[in-house]
PDB file of C-alpha atoms in Angstrom:
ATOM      1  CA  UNK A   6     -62.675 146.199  68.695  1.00  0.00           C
ATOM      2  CA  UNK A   7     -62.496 146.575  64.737  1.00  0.00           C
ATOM      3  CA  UNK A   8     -59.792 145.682  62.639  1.00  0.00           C
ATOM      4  CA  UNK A   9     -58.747 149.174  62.042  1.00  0.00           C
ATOM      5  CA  UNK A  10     -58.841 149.883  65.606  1.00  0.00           C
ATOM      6  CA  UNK A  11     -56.415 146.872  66.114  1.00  0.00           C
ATOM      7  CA  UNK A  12     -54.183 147.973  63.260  1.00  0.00           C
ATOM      8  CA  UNK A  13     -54.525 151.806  64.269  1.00  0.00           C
ATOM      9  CA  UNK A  14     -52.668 150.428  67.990  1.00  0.00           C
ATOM     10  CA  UNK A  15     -50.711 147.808  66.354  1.00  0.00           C
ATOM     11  CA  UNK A  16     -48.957 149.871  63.400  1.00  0.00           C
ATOM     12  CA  UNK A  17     -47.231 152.707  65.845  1.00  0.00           C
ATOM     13  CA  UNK A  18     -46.246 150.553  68.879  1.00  0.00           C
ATOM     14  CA  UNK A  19     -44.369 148.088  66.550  1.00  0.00           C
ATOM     15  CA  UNK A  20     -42.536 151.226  64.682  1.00  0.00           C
ATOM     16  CA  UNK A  21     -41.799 152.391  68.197  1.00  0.00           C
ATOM     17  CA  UNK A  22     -40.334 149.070  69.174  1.00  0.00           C
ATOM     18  CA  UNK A  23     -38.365 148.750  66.196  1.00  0.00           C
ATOM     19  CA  UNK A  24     -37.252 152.521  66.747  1.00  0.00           C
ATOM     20  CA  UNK A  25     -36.021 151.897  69.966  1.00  0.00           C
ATOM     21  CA  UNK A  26     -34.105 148.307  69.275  1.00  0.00           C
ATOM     22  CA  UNK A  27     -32.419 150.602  65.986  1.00  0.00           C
ATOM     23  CA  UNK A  28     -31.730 153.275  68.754  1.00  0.00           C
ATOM     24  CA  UNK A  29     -30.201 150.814  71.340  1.00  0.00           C
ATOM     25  CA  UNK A  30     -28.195 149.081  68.998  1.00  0.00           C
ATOM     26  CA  UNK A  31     -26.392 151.925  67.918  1.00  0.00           C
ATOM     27  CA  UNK A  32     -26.049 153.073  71.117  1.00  0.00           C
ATOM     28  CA  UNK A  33     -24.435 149.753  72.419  1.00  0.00           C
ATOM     29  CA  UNK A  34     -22.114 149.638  69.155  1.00  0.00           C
ATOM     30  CA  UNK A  35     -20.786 153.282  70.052  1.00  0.00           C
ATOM     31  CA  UNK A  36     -20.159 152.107  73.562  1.00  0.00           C
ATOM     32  CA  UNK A  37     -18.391 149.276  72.589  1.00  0.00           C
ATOM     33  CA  UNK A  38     -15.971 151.573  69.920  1.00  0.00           C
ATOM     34  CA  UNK A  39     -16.170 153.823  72.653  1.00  0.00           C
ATOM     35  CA  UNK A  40     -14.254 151.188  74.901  1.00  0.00           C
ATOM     36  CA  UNK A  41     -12.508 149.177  72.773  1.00  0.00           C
ATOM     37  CA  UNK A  42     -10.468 152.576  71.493  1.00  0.00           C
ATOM     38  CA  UNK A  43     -10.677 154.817  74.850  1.00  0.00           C
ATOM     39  CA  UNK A  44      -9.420 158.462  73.906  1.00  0.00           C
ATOM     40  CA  UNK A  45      -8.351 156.894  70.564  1.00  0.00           C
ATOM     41  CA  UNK A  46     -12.290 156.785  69.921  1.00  0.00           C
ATOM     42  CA  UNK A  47     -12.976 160.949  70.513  1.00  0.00           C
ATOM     43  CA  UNK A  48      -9.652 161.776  68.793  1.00  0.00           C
ATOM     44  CA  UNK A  49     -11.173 160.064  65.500  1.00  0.00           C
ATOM     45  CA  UNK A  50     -14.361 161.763  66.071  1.00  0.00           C
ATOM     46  CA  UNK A  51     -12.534 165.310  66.213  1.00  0.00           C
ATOM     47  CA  UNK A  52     -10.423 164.824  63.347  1.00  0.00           C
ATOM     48  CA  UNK A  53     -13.170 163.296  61.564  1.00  0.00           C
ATOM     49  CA  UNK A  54     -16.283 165.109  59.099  1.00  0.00           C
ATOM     50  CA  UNK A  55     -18.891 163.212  61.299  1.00  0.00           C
ATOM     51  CA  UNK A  56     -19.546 160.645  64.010  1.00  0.00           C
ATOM     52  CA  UNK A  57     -20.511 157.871  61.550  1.00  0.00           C
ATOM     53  CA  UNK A  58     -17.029 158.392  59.328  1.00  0.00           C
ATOM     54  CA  UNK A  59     -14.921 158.270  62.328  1.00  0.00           C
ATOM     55  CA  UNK A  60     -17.109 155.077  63.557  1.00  0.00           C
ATOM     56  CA  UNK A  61     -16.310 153.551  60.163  1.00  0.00           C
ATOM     57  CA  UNK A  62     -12.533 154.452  59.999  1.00  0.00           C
ATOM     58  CA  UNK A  63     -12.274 152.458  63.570  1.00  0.00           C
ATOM     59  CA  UNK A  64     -14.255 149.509  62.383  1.00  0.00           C
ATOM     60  CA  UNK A  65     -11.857 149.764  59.301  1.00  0.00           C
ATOM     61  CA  UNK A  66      -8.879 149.610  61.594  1.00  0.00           C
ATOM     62  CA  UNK A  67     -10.124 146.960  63.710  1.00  0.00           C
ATOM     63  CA  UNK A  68     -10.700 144.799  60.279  1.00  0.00           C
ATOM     64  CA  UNK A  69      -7.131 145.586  59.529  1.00  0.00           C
ATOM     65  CA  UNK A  70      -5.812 144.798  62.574  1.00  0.00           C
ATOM     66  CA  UNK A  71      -7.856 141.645  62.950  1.00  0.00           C
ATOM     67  CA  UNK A  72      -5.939 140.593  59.432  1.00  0.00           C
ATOM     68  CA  UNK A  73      -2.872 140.693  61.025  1.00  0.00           C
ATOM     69  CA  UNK A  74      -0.714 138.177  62.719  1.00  0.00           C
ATOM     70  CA  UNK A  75      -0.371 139.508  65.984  1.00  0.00           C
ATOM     71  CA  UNK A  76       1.232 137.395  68.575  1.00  0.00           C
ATOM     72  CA  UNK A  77       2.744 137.366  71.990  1.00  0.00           C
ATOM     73  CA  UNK A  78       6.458 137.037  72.531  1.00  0.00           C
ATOM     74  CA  UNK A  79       8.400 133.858  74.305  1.00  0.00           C
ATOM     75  CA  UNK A  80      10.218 134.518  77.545  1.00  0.00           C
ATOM     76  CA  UNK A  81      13.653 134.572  75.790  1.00  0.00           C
ATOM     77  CA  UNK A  82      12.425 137.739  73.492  1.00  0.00           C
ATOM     78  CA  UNK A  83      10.816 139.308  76.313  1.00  0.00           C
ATOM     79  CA  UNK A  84      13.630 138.741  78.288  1.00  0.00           C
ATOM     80  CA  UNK A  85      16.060 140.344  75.599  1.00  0.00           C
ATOM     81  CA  UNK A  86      13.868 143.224  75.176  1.00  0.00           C
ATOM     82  CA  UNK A  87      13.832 144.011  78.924  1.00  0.00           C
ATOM     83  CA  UNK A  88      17.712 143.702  78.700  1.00  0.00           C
ATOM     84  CA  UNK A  89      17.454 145.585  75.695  1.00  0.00           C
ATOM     85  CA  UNK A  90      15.535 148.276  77.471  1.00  0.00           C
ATOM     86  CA  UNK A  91      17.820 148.415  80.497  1.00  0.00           C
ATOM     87  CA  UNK A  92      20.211 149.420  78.279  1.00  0.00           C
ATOM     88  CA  UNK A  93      18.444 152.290  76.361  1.00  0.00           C
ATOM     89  CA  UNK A  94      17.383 153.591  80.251  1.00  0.00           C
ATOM     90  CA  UNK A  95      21.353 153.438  80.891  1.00  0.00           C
ATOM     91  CA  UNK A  96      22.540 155.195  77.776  1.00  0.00           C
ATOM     92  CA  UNK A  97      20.159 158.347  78.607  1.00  0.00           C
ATOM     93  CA  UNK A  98      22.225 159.582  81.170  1.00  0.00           C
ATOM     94  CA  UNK A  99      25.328 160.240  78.859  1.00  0.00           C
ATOM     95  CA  UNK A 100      23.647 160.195  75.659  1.00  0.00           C
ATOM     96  CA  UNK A 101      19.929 161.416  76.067  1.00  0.00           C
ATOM     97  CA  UNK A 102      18.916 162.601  72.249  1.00  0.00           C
ATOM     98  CA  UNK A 103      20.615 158.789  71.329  1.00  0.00           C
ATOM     99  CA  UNK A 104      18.739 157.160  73.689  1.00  0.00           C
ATOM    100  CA  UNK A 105      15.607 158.625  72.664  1.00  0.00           C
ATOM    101  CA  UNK A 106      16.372 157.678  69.246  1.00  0.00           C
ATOM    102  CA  UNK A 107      17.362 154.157  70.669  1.00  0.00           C
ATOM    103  CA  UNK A 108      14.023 153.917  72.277  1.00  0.00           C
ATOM    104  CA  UNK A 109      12.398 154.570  69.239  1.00  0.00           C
ATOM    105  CA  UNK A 110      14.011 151.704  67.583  1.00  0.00           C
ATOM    106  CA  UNK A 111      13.356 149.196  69.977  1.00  0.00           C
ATOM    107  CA  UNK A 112       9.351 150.128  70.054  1.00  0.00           C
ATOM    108  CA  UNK A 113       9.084 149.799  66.639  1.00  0.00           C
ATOM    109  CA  UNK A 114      11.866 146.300  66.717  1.00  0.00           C
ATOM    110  CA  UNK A 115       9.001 144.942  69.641  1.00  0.00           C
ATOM    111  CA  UNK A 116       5.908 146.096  67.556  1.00  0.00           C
ATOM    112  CA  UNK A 117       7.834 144.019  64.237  1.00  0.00           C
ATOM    113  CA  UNK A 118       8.376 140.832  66.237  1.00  0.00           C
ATOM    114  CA  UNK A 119       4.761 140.700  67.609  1.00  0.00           C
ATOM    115  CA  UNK A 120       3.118 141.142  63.870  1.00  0.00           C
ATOM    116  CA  UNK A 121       2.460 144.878  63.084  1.00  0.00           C
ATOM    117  CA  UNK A 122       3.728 146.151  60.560  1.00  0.00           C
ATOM    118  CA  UNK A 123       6.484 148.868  61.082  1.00  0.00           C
ATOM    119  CA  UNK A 124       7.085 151.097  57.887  1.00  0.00           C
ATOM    120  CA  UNK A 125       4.635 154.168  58.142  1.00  0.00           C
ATOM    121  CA  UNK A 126       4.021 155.867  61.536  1.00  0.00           C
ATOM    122  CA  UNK A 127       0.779 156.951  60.659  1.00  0.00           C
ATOM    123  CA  UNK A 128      -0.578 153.410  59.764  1.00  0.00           C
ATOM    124  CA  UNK A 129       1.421 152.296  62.994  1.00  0.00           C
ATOM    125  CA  UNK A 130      -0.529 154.233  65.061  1.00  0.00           C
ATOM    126  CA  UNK A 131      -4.347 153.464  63.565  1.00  0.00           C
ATOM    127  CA  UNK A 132      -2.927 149.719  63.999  1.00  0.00           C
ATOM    128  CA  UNK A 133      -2.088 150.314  67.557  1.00  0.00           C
ATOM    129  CA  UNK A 134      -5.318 152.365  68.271  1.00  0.00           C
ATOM    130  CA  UNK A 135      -7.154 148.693  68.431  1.00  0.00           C
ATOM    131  CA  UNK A 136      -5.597 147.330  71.152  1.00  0.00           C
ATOM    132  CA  UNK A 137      -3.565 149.961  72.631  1.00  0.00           C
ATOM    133  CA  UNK A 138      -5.717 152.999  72.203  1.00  0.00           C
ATOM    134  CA  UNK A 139      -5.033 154.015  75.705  1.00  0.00           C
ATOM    135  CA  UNK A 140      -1.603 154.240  75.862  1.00  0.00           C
ATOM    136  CA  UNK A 141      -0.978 155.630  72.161  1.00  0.00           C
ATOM    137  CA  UNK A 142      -0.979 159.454  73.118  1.00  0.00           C
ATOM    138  CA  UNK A 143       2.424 157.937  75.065  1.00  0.00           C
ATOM    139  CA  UNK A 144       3.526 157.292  71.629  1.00  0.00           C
ATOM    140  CA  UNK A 145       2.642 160.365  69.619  1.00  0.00           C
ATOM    141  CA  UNK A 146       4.112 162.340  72.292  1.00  0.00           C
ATOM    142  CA  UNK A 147       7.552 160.384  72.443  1.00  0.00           C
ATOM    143  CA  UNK A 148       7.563 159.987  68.482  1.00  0.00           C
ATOM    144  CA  UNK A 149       7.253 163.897  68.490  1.00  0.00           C
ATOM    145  CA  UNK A 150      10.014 164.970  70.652  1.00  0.00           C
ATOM    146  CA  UNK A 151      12.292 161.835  68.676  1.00  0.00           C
ATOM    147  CA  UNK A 152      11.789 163.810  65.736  1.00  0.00           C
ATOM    148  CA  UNK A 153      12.717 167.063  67.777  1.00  0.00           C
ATOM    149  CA  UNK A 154      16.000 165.323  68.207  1.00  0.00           C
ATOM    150  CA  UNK A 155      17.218 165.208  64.448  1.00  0.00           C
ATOM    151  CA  UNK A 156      17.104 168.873  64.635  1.00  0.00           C
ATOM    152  CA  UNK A 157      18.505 169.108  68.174  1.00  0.00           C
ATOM    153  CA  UNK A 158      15.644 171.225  69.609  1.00  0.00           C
ATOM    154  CA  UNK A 159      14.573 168.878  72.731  1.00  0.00           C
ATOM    155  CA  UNK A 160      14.686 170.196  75.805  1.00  0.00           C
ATOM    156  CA  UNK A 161      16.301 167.264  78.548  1.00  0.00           C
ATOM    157  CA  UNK A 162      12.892 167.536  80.221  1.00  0.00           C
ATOM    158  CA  UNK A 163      11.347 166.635  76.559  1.00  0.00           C
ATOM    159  CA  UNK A 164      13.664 164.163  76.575  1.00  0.00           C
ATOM    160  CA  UNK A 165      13.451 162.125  79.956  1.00  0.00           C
ATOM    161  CA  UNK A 166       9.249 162.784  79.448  1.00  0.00           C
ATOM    162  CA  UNK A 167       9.734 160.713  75.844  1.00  0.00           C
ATOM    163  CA  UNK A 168      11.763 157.876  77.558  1.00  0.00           C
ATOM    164  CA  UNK A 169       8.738 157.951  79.900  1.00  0.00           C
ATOM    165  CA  UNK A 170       6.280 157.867  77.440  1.00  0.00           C
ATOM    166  CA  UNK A 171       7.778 155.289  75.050  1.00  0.00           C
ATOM    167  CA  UNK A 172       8.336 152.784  78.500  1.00  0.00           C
ATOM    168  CA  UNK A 173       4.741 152.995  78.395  1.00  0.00           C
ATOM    169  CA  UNK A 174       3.898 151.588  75.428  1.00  0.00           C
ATOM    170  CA  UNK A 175       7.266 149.195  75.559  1.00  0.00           C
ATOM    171  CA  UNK A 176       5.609 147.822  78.826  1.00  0.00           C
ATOM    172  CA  UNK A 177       2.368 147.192  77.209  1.00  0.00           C
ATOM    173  CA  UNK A 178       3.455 145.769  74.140  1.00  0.00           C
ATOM    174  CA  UNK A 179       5.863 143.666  76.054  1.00  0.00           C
ATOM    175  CA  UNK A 180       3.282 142.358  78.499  1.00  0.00           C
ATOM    176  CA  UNK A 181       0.993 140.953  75.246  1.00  0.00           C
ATOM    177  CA  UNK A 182      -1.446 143.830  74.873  1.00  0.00           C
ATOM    178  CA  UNK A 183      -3.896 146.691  76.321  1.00  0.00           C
ATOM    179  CA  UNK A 184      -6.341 143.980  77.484  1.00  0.00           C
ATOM    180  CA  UNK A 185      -8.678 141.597  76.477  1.00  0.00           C
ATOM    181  CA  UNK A 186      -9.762 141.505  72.751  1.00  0.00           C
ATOM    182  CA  UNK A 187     -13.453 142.842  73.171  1.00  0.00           C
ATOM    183  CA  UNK A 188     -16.575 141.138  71.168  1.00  0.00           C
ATOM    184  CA  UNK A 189     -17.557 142.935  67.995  1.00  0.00           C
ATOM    185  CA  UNK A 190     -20.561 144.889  67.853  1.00  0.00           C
TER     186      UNK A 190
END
């Protein structure tokens, strides 16, 4: 067999290879965003003008929140939240717009002590997204019907749904996290 010949085979199955370990990396670093930020990951995808900005506004956030100092609580602070809780859960019965607003608070006093920062809601939620991206619809929902109650416009249903949602996200902050901290891709 000639040189040519040789080169003529060679040439395309080694572009093909390479092709195909391009294609399969992408394809496992999607997964892995895909995972890592559950509906968090399609919700960026929607809002954003492609697939590769949305990819690159989660691997933003997860530089961000890798830059933080996130860290679990002690038993006495978990233990004072859970007290703490109790008594936002108790208040709802006589006060439920209050108690929503209480609940609020206490989120966003939990998400302060373990490291995230706490001033804009927006950035609170893309820092949330990396570790909590499965419970963070909990939070947008609650958040909206807490803003609801500065106008008085939530319904008690709204109301006992938000202290449902925000216990959802208090339990998972509380209890360290959304899971294990996944490899980078």
């Amino acid at each position: 067999m000639s040189t040519g010949t040789l080169l003529a085979i060679v040439i395309p199955v080694a572009v093909v290879v390479a092709l195909l370990f391009v294609a399969v990396t992408l394809f496992m670093r999607r997964r892995n965003l895909r995972e890592r930020f559950g509906p968090e990951y399609e919700r960026t995808v929607d809002d954003a003008d492609s697939r590769r900005e949305a990819e690159r506004e989660l691997k933003a956030r997860e530089r961000r929140h890798d830059a933080l100092d996130i860290k679990p609580l002690d038993r006495q602070a978990k233990d004072r939240y859970t007290r703490d809780w109790a008594t936002v859960q108790e208040d709802f019965v006589d006060h439920p717009e209050g108690a929503v607003h209480d609940a609020d608070d206490l989120v966003t006093s939990l998400m302060h002590e373990r490291g995230y920062p706490t001033e804009d809601f927006d950035q609170r939620l893309k820092d949330l997204s990396v570790e909590h991206g499965r419970t963070l619809e909990h939070y947008r929902a609650a958040h909206e019907v807490d803003e609801l109650t500065d106008r008085h416009q939530a319904t008690t249903e709204q109301l006992r749904g938000a202290m449902v949602h925000y216990r959802a996200l208090f339990d998972e902050l509380l209890s360290d996290g959304g899971g294990p901290r996944h490899a980078r891709a």
